[in-house]
Amino acid sequence: MTQQMSEDEIRRKAEKRVEEKLGFKIHLTFYLAVNFILFLIWLFIGLFADAGWFPWFLFPLVGWGIGVFFHSWGVYRGDRFDERREAMVQKEMERMKGGPQGPVN
């Protein structure tokens, strides 16, 4: 049995989720823009400076990409984690109150 949230609680949670999603979208935009610029630098150096074609731009692309992946995981999979956490809290509260599984000793 879950308790109903007040309108203020719902609004706070909704605002938090919107902020998380906007933060991720900004992070993704900067990731794409910066890595595109790094790719162009690599391309122009390779074409005009005869400096070789070692794809050094892949290092920040992959490294930062891992961070972007985990950021997205936290934002878009966070709802499921919150739901599971809340279910566990409710179950523990029932147990502590002496609900279906018996009282705590």
mmCIF file of N, CA and C in Angstrom, residues 22-79:
data_model
loop_
_atom_site.group_PDB
_atom_site.id
_atom_site.type_symbol
_atom_site.label_atom_id
_atom_site.label_comp_id
_atom_site.label_asym_id
_atom_site.label_seq_id
_atom_site.Cartn_x
_atom_site.Cartn_y
_atom_site.Cartn_z
ATOM 1 N N LEU A 22 17.189 17.792 -18.814
ATOM 2 C CA LEU A 22 17.806 18.940 -19.472
ATOM 3 C C LEU A 22 19.326 18.919 -19.297
ATOM 4 N N GLY A 23 19.778 18.554 -18.100
ATOM 5 C CA GLY A 23 21.217 18.458 -17.858
ATOM 6 C C GLY A 23 21.869 17.440 -18.776
ATOM 7 N N PHE A 24 21.209 16.308 -18.981
ATOM 8 C CA PHE A 24 21.766 15.309 -19.878
ATOM 9 C C PHE A 24 21.789 15.821 -21.320
ATOM 10 N N LYS A 25 20.731 16.477 -21.757
ATOM 11 C CA LYS A 25 20.682 16.983 -23.133
ATOM 12 C C LYS A 25 21.770 18.027 -23.384
ATOM 13 N N ILE A 26 22.037 18.871 -22.387
ATOM 14 C CA ILE A 26 23.129 19.843 -22.512
ATOM 15 C C ILE A 26 24.467 19.120 -22.581
ATOM 16 N N HIS A 27 24.659 18.118 -21.725
ATOM 17 C CA HIS A 27 25.885 17.329 -21.724
ATOM 18 C C HIS A 27 26.101 16.674 -23.085
ATOM 19 N N LEU A 28 25.058 16.061 -23.632
ATOM 20 C CA LEU A 28 25.145 15.390 -24.931
ATOM 21 C C LEU A 28 25.453 16.390 -26.045
ATOM 22 N N THR A 29 24.843 17.568 -25.999
ATOM 23 C CA THR A 29 25.093 18.589 -27.021
ATOM 24 C C THR A 29 26.553 19.020 -27.009
ATOM 25 N N PHE A 30 27.104 19.290 -25.826
ATOM 26 C CA PHE A 30 28.510 19.681 -25.739
ATOM 27 C C PHE A 30 29.431 18.545 -26.184
ATOM 28 N N TYR A 31 29.090 17.332 -25.818
ATOM 29 C CA TYR A 31 29.876 16.165 -26.237
ATOM 30 C C TYR A 31 29.950 16.091 -27.762
ATOM 31 N N LEU A 32 28.801 16.188 -28.407
ATOM 32 C CA LEU A 32 28.764 16.101 -29.871
ATOM 33 C C LEU A 32 29.497 17.268 -30.517
ATOM 34 N N ALA A 33 29.282 18.481 -30.031
ATOM 35 C CA ALA A 33 29.913 19.662 -30.626
ATOM 36 C C ALA A 33 31.432 19.626 -30.471
ATOM 37 N N VAL A 34 31.904 19.363 -29.266
ATOM 38 C CA VAL A 34 33.349 19.353 -29.019
ATOM 39 C C VAL A 34 34.026 18.235 -29.804
ATOM 40 N N ASN A 35 33.427 17.060 -29.822
ATOM 41 C CA ASN A 35 34.054 15.959 -30.547
ATOM 42 C C ASN A 35 34.007 16.162 -32.057
ATOM 43 N N PHE A 36 32.994 16.836 -32.564
ATOM 44 C CA PHE A 36 32.960 17.176 -33.990
ATOM 45 C C PHE A 36 34.095 18.146 -34.327
ATOM 46 N N ILE A 37 34.314 19.123 -33.453
ATOM 47 C CA ILE A 37 35.413 20.075 -33.667
ATOM 48 C C ILE A 37 36.755 19.359 -33.602
ATOM 49 N N LEU A 38 36.918 18.446 -32.647
ATOM 50 C CA LEU A 38 38.169 17.681 -32.570
ATOM 51 C C LEU A 38 38.387 16.840 -33.822
ATOM 52 N N PHE A 39 37.313 16.267 -34.351
ATOM 53 C CA PHE A 39 37.415 15.496 -35.586
ATOM 54 C C PHE A 39 37.861 16.400 -36.740
ATOM 55 N N LEU A 40 37.269 17.593 -36.833
ATOM 56 C CA LEU A 40 37.662 18.524 -37.909
ATOM 57 C C LEU A 40 39.115 18.943 -37.775
ATOM 58 N N ILE A 41 39.575 19.189 -36.555
ATOM 59 C CA ILE A 41 40.986 19.535 -36.334
ATOM 60 C C ILE A 41 41.871 18.402 -36.818
ATOM 61 N N TRP A 42 41.513 17.167 -36.439
ATOM 62 C CA TRP A 42 42.287 16.001 -36.876
ATOM 63 C C TRP A 42 42.303 15.904 -38.404
ATOM 64 N N LEU A 43 41.158 16.132 -39.022
ATOM 65 C CA LEU A 43 41.046 16.029 -40.481
ATOM 66 C C LEU A 43 41.904 17.086 -41.164
ATOM 67 N N PHE A 44 41.810 18.331 -40.724
ATOM 68 C CA PHE A 44 42.583 19.407 -41.357
ATOM 69 C C PHE A 44 44.078 19.235 -41.124
ATOM 70 N N ILE A 45 44.465 18.789 -39.951
ATOM 71 C CA ILE A 45 45.888 18.535 -39.693
ATOM 72 C C ILE A 45 46.381 17.425 -40.617
ATOM 73 N N GLY A 46 45.588 16.398 -40.776
ATOM 74 C CA GLY A 46 45.978 15.293 -41.646
ATOM 75 C C GLY A 46 46.066 15.693 -43.101
ATOM 76 N N LEU A 47 45.154 16.548 -43.544
ATOM 77 C CA LEU A 47 45.135 16.954 -44.953
ATOM 78 C C LEU A 47 46.202 17.983 -45.295
ATOM 79 N N PHE A 48 46.408 18.951 -44.416
ATOM 80 C CA PHE A 48 47.250 20.087 -44.773
ATOM 81 C C PHE A 48 48.615 20.117 -44.095
ATOM 82 N N ALA A 49 48.807 19.428 -43.005
ATOM 83 C CA ALA A 49 50.079 19.515 -42.289
ATOM 84 C C ALA A 49 50.951 18.293 -42.522
ATOM 85 N N ASP A 50 50.432 17.303 -43.218
ATOM 86 C CA ASP A 50 51.188 16.083 -43.478
ATOM 87 C C ASP A 50 51.759 15.513 -42.175
ATOM 88 N N ALA A 51 50.906 15.493 -41.151
ATOM 89 C CA ALA A 51 51.338 15.048 -39.833
ATOM 90 C C ALA A 51 50.955 13.601 -39.552
ATOM 91 N N GLY A 52 50.419 12.917 -40.511
ATOM 92 C CA GLY A 52 50.006 11.540 -40.291
ATOM 93 C C GLY A 52 48.524 11.462 -39.978
ATOM 94 N N TRP A 53 48.025 10.240 -39.992
ATOM 95 C CA TRP A 53 46.588 10.049 -39.840
ATOM 96 C C TRP A 53 46.216 9.266 -38.589
ATOM 97 N N PHE A 54 47.038 9.326 -37.564
ATOM 98 C CA PHE A 54 46.690 8.628 -36.327
ATOM 99 C C PHE A 54 45.397 9.223 -35.764
ATOM 100 N N PRO A 55 44.374 8.419 -35.525
ATOM 101 C CA PRO A 55 43.066 8.952 -35.096
ATOM 102 C C PRO A 55 43.015 9.294 -33.601
ATOM 103 N N TRP A 56 43.772 10.292 -33.187
ATOM 104 C CA TRP A 56 43.857 10.681 -31.784
ATOM 105 C C TRP A 56 42.526 11.194 -31.240
ATOM 106 N N PHE A 57 41.658 11.687 -32.123
ATOM 107 C CA PHE A 57 40.366 12.218 -31.668
ATOM 108 C C PHE A 57 39.494 11.131 -31.035
ATOM 109 N N LEU A 58 39.820 9.854 -31.284
ATOM 110 C CA LEU A 58 39.027 8.770 -30.710
ATOM 111 C C LEU A 58 39.186 8.653 -29.194
ATOM 112 N N PHE A 59 40.328 9.081 -28.662
ATOM 113 C CA PHE A 59 40.549 8.975 -27.221
ATOM 114 C C PHE A 59 39.541 9.814 -26.424
ATOM 115 N N PRO A 60 39.405 11.121 -26.711
ATOM 116 C CA PRO A 60 38.371 11.866 -25.979
ATOM 117 C C PRO A 60 36.961 11.420 -26.364
ATOM 118 N N LEU A 61 36.759 11.007 -27.604
ATOM 119 C CA LEU A 61 35.443 10.551 -28.044
ATOM 120 C C LEU A 61 34.975 9.352 -27.218
ATOM 121 N N VAL A 62 35.840 8.364 -27.055
ATOM 122 C CA VAL A 62 35.477 7.163 -26.304
ATOM 123 C C VAL A 62 35.442 7.448 -24.797
ATOM 124 N N GLY A 63 36.450 8.143 -24.289
ATOM 125 C CA GLY A 63 36.507 8.421 -22.855
ATOM 126 C C GLY A 63 35.313 9.223 -22.371
ATOM 127 N N TRP A 64 35.040 10.308 -23.049
ATOM 128 C CA TRP A 64 33.912 11.154 -22.681
ATOM 129 C C TRP A 64 32.598 10.439 -22.986
ATOM 130 N N GLY A 65 32.599 9.627 -24.049
ATOM 131 C CA GLY A 65 31.404 8.863 -24.411
ATOM 132 C C GLY A 65 30.960 7.922 -23.310
ATOM 133 N N ILE A 66 31.917 7.347 -22.597
ATOM 134 C CA ILE A 66 31.583 6.483 -21.460
ATOM 135 C C ILE A 66 30.846 7.298 -20.399
ATOM 136 N N GLY A 67 31.334 8.507 -20.141
ATOM 137 C CA GLY A 67 30.663 9.384 -19.183
ATOM 138 C C GLY A 67 29.254 9.755 -19.617
ATOM 139 N N VAL A 68 29.086 10.047 -20.912
ATOM 140 C CA VAL A 68 27.764 10.381 -21.440
ATOM 141 C C VAL A 68 26.826 9.183 -21.313
ATOM 142 N N PHE A 69 27.340 7.990 -21.586
ATOM 143 C CA PHE A 69 26.520 6.781 -21.466
ATOM 144 C C PHE A 69 26.002 6.611 -20.046
ATOM 145 N N PHE A 70 26.891 6.728 -19.054
ATOM 146 C CA PHE A 70 26.464 6.542 -17.672
ATOM 147 C C PHE A 70 25.557 7.675 -17.194
ATOM 148 N N HIS A 71 25.763 8.874 -17.721
ATOM 149 C CA HIS A 71 24.859 9.978 -17.398
ATOM 150 C C HIS A 71 23.455 9.655 -17.912
ATOM 151 N N SER A 72 23.367 9.175 -19.150
ATOM 152 C CA SER A 72 22.050 8.833 -19.709
ATOM 153 C C SER A 72 21.425 7.666 -18.937
ATOM 154 N N TRP A 73 22.227 6.714 -18.549
ATOM 155 C CA TRP A 73 21.731 5.569 -17.781
ATOM 156 C C TRP A 73 21.114 6.051 -16.467
ATOM 157 N N GLY A 74 21.814 6.964 -15.798
ATOM 158 C CA GLY A 74 21.308 7.488 -14.547
ATOM 159 C C GLY A 74 20.030 8.294 -14.697
ATOM 160 N N VAL A 75 19.924 9.031 -15.782
ATOM 161 C CA VAL A 75 18.737 9.872 -15.989
ATOM 162 C C VAL A 75 17.544 9.052 -16.446
ATOM 163 N N TYR A 76 17.735 8.221 -17.444
ATOM 164 C CA TYR A 76 16.593 7.540 -18.048
ATOM 165 C C TYR A 76 16.279 6.188 -17.416
ATOM 166 N N ARG A 77 17.201 5.613 -16.679
ATOM 167 C CA ARG A 77 16.915 4.378 -15.958
ATOM 168 C C ARG A 77 16.665 4.655 -14.480
ATOM 169 N N GLY A 78 16.842 5.905 -14.064
ATOM 170 C CA GLY A 78 16.665 6.283 -12.670
ATOM 171 C C GLY A 78 15.258 6.044 -12.157
ATOM 172 N N ASP A 79 14.259 6.195 -13.025
ATOM 173 C CA ASP A 79 12.867 5.975 -12.608
ATOM 174 C C ASP A 79 12.669 4.553 -12.111
#
